[in-house]
Short mmCIF file of C-alpha atoms in Angstrom, two decimals:
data_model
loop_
_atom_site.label_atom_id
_atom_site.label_comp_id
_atom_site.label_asym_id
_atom_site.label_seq_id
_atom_site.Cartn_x
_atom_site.Cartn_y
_atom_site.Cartn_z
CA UNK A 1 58.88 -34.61 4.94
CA UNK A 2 58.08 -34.81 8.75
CA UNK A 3 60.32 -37.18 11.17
CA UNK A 4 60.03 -37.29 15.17
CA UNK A 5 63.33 -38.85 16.27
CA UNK A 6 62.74 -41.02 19.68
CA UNK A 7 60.87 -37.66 20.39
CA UNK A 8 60.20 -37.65 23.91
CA UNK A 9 58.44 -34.59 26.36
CA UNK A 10 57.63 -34.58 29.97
CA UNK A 11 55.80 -32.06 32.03
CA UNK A 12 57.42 -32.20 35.44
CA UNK A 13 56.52 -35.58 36.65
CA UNK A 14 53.85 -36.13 33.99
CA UNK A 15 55.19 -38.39 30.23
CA UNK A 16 53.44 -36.21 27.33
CA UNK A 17 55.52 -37.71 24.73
CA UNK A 18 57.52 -41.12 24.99
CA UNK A 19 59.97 -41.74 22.39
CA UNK A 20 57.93 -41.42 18.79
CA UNK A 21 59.30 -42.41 15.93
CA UNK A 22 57.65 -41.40 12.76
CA UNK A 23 58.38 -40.53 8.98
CA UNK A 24 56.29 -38.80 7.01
CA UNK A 25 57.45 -38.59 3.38
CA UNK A 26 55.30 -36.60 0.51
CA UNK A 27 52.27 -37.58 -0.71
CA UNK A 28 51.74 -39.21 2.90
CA UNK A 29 49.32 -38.45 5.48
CA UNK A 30 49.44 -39.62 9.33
CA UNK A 31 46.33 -39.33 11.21
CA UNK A 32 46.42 -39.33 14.58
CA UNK A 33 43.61 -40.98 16.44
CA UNK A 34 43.46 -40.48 20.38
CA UNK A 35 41.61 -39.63 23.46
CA UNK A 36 42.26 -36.00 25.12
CA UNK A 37 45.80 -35.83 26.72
CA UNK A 38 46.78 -39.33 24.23
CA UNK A 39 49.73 -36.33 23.30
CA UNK A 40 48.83 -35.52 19.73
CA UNK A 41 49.03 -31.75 20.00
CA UNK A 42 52.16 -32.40 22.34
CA UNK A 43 53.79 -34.06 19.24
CA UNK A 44 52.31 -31.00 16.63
CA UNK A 45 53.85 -28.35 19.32
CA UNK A 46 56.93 -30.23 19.22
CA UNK A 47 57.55 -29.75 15.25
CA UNK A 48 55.88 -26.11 15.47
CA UNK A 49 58.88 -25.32 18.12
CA UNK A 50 56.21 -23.94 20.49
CA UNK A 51 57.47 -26.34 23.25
CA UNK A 52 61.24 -28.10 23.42
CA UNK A 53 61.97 -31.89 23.41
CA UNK A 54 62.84 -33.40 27.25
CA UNK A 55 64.81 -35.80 24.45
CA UNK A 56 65.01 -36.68 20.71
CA UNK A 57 64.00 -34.46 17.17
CA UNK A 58 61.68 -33.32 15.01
CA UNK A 59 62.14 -32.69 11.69
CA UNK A 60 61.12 -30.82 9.02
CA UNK A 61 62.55 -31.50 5.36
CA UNK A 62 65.85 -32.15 7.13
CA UNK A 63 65.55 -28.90 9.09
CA UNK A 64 65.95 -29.70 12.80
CA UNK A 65 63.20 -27.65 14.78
CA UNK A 66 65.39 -26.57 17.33
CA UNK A 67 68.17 -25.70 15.86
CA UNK A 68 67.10 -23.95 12.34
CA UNK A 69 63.33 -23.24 13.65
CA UNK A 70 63.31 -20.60 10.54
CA UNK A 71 64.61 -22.89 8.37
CA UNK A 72 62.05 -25.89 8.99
CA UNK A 73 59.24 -23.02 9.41
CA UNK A 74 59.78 -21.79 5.88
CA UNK A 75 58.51 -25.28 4.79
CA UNK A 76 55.55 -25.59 7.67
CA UNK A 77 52.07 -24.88 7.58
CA UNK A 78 50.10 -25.41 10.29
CA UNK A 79 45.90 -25.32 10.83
CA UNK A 80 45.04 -25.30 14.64
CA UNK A 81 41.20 -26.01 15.18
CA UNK A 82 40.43 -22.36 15.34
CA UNK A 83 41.72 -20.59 12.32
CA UNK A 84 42.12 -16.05 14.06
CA UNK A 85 41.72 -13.83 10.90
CA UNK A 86 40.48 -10.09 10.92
CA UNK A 87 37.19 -10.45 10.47
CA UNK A 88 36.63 -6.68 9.04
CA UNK A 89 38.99 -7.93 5.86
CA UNK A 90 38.17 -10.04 3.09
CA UNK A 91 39.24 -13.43 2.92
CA UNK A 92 41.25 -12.07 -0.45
CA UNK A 93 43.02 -9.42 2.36
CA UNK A 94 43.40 -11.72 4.92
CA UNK A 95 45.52 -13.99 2.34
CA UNK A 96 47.59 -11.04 0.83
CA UNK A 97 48.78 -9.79 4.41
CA UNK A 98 49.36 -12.99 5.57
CA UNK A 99 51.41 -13.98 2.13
CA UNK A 100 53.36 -10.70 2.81
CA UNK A 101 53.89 -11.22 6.15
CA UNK A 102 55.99 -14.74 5.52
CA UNK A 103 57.59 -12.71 2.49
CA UNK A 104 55.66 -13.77 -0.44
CA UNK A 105 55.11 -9.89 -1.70
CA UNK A 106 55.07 -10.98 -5.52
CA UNK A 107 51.68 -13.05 -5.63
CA UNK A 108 49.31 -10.68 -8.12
CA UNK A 109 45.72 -10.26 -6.81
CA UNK A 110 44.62 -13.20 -9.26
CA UNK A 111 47.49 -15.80 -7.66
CA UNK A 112 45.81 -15.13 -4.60
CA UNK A 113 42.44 -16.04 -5.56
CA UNK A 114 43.50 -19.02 -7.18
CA UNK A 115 45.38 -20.02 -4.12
CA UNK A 116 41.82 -19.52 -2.65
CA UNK A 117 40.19 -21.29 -5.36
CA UNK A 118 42.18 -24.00 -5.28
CA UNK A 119 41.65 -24.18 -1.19
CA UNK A 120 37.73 -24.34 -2.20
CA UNK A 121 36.79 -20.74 -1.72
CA UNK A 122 35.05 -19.13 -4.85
CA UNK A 123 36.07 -15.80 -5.83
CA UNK A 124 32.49 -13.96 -4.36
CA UNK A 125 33.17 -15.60 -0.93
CA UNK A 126 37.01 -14.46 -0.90
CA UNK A 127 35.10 -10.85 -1.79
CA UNK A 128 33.67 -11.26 1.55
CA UNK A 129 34.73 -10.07 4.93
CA UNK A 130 35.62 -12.99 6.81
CA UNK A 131 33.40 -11.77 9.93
CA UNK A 132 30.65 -14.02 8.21
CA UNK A 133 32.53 -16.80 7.06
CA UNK A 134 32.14 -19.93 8.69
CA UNK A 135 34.80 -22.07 10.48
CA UNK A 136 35.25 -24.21 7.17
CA UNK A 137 35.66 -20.88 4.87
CA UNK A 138 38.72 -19.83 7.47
CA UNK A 139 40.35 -22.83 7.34
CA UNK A 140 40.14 -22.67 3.32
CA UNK A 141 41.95 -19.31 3.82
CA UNK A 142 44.20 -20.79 6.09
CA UNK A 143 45.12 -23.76 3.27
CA UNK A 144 45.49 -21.13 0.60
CA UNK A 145 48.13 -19.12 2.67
CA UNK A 146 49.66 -22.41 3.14
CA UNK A 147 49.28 -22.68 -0.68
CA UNK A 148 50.58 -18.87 -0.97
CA UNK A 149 54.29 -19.52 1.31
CA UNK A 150 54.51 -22.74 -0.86
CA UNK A 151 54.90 -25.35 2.29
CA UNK A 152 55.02 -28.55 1.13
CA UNK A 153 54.15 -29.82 5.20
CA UNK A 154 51.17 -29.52 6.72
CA UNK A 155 50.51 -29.66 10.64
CA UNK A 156 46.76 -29.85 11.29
CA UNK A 157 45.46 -30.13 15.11
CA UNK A 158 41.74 -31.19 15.42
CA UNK A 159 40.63 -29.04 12.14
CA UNK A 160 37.53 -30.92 11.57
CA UNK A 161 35.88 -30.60 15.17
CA UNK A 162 32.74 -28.30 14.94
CA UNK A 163 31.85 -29.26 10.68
CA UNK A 164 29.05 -30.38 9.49
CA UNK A 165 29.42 -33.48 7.35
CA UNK A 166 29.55 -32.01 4.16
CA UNK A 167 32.50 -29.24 5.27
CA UNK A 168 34.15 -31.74 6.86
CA UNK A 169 34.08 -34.05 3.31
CA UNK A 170 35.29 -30.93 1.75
CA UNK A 171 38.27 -30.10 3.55
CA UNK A 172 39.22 -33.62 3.39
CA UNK A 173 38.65 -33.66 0.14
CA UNK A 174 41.17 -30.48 -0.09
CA UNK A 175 43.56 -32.12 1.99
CA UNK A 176 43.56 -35.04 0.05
CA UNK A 177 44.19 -33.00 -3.34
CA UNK A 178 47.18 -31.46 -1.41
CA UNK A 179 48.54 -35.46 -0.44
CA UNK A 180 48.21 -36.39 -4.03
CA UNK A 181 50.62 -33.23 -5.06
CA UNK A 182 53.09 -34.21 -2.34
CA UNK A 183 52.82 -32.74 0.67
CA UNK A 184 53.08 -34.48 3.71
CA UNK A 185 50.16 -34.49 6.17
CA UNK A 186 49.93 -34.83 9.84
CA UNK A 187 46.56 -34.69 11.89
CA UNK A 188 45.58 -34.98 14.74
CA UNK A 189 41.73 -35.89 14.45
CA UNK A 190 39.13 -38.10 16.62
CA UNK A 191 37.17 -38.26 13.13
CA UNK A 192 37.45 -42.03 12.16
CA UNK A 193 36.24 -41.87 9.21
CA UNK A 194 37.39 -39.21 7.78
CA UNK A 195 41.34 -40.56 8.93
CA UNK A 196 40.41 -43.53 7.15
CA UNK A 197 39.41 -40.98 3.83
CA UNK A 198 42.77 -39.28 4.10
CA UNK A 199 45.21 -41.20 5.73
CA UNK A 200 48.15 -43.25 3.91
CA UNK A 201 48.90 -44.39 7.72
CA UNK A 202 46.91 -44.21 10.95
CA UNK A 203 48.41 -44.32 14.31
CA UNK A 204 46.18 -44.94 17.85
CA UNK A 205 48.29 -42.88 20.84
CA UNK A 206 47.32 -43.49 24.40
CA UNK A 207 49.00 -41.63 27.49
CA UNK A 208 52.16 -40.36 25.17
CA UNK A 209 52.77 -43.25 23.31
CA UNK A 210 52.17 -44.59 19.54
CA UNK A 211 50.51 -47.77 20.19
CA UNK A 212 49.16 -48.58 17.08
CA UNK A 213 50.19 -48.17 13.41
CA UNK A 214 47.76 -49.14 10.89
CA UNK A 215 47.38 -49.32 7.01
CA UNK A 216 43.59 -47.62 6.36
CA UNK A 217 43.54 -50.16 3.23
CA UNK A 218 43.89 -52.78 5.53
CA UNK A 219 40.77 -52.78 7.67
CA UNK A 220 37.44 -51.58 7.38
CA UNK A 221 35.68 -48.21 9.37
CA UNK A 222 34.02 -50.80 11.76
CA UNK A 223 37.40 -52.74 12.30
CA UNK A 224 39.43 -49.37 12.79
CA UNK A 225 36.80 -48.25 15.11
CA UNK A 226 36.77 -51.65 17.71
CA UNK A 227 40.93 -51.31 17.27
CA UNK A 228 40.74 -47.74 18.93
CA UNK A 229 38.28 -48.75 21.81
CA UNK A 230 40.37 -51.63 22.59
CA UNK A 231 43.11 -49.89 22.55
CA UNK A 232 41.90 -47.03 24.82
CA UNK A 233 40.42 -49.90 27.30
CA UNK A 234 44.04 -50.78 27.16
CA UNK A 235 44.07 -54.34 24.93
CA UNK A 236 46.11 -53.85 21.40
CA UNK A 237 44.83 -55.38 19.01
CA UNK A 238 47.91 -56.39 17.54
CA UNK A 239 46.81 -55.05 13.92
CA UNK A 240 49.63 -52.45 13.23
CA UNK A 241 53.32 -52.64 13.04
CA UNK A 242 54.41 -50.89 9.48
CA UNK A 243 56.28 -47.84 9.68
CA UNK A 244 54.27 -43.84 9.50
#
């Protein structure tokens, strides 16, 4: 479960983050639509503890961020829009050291590539060094160390910028799988669409604040899509209201 508290952040002079208030429960997904600088990655640093609240929580299965960040970490995943992994080791290597590295020494070689398999990588591309994999094969490794440390919340900034339509169906598609066994999804995305595939709630921010929550079984691609622009020309349009 994910919960911002009246989670607030300002830069100096500049609002990044005005009191949010979100829940995220398993088997739910928030996507966060948004221009640049809306504060979407502001509110995924926030829960990562990579930057601390002006005011307010974040909350991770219970774990306050702040003060137990190992404790709400152990639970975290988190898929930036670049995924780093050494590209002269196989995706199968890349998983094992990064399993090891958050403690998970006891995975045999064939949990790993299940946790791969699972993520949507086939055992002859995990066989592969990861200096020719493509942005949606590191991601897939990304998911399946996710899958390795057993998180059960997933933090995912701008992860389908730079896929082609059919990667971008499949990660979805992954992410989706993971909802439906009960994790609890936030992304940040300016994919319509594909927010409207995954999402059990979508929120619109604008200049730090959540000004739009929306059911994605509620209105149609087209009807999501005019919401946004009005909202970023600065009209709601008065469609949301239920809680993330």
């Amino acid at each position: 479960m994910l919960e911002a508290r009246e989670l607030t952040k300002s830069f100096g002079d500049v609002r990044a983050l005005q009191s949010l208030n979100v829940r995220i429960g398993a088997g739910e997904a928030l996507c966060l639509l948004g221009a640049n600088g809306a504060g979407k990655t502001t509110t995924i640093n926030l829960f990562l503890a990579f930057v601390e609240p002006t005011s307010g929580s974040a909350l991770v299965n219970g774990h306050d961020v702040q003060l137990d960040p190992i404790g709400s970490k152990r639970h975290l995943a988190y898929i930036p829009e670049q995924v780093a992994l050494y590209p002269s080791l196989t995706g199968l290597e890349n998983l094992e050291f990064l399993a090891e590295l958050s403690g998970h020494r006891d995975h045999r070689t064939d949990d790993l590539l299940g946790f791969l398999e699972r993520a949507g990588l086939d055992a002859p591309a995990a066989l592969r060094r990861v200096a020719g994999y493509s942005k949606g094969m590191r991601q897939k490794v990304a998911i399946a160390a996710a899958l390795a440390r057993r998180a059960s919340a997933f933090l995912l900034d701008e992860p389908l910028s730079g896929l082609d339509p059919a990667a971008a169906n499949e990660f979805t598609e992954v992410l989706a799988d993971l909802r439906r066994d009960g994790a609890a999804i936030l992304l940040a995305t300016h994919d319509i669409f594909r927010a409207m595939e995954l999402g059990t709630t979508i929120g619109i921010m604008k200049s730090g604040e959540l000004v739009e929550r929306l059911d994605p079984g509620s209105v149609t691609g087209a009807e999501l899509e005019k919401i946004y622009l009005e909202s970023m020309r600065g009209g709601a349009a008065g469609a949301g209201g239920g809680p993330a």
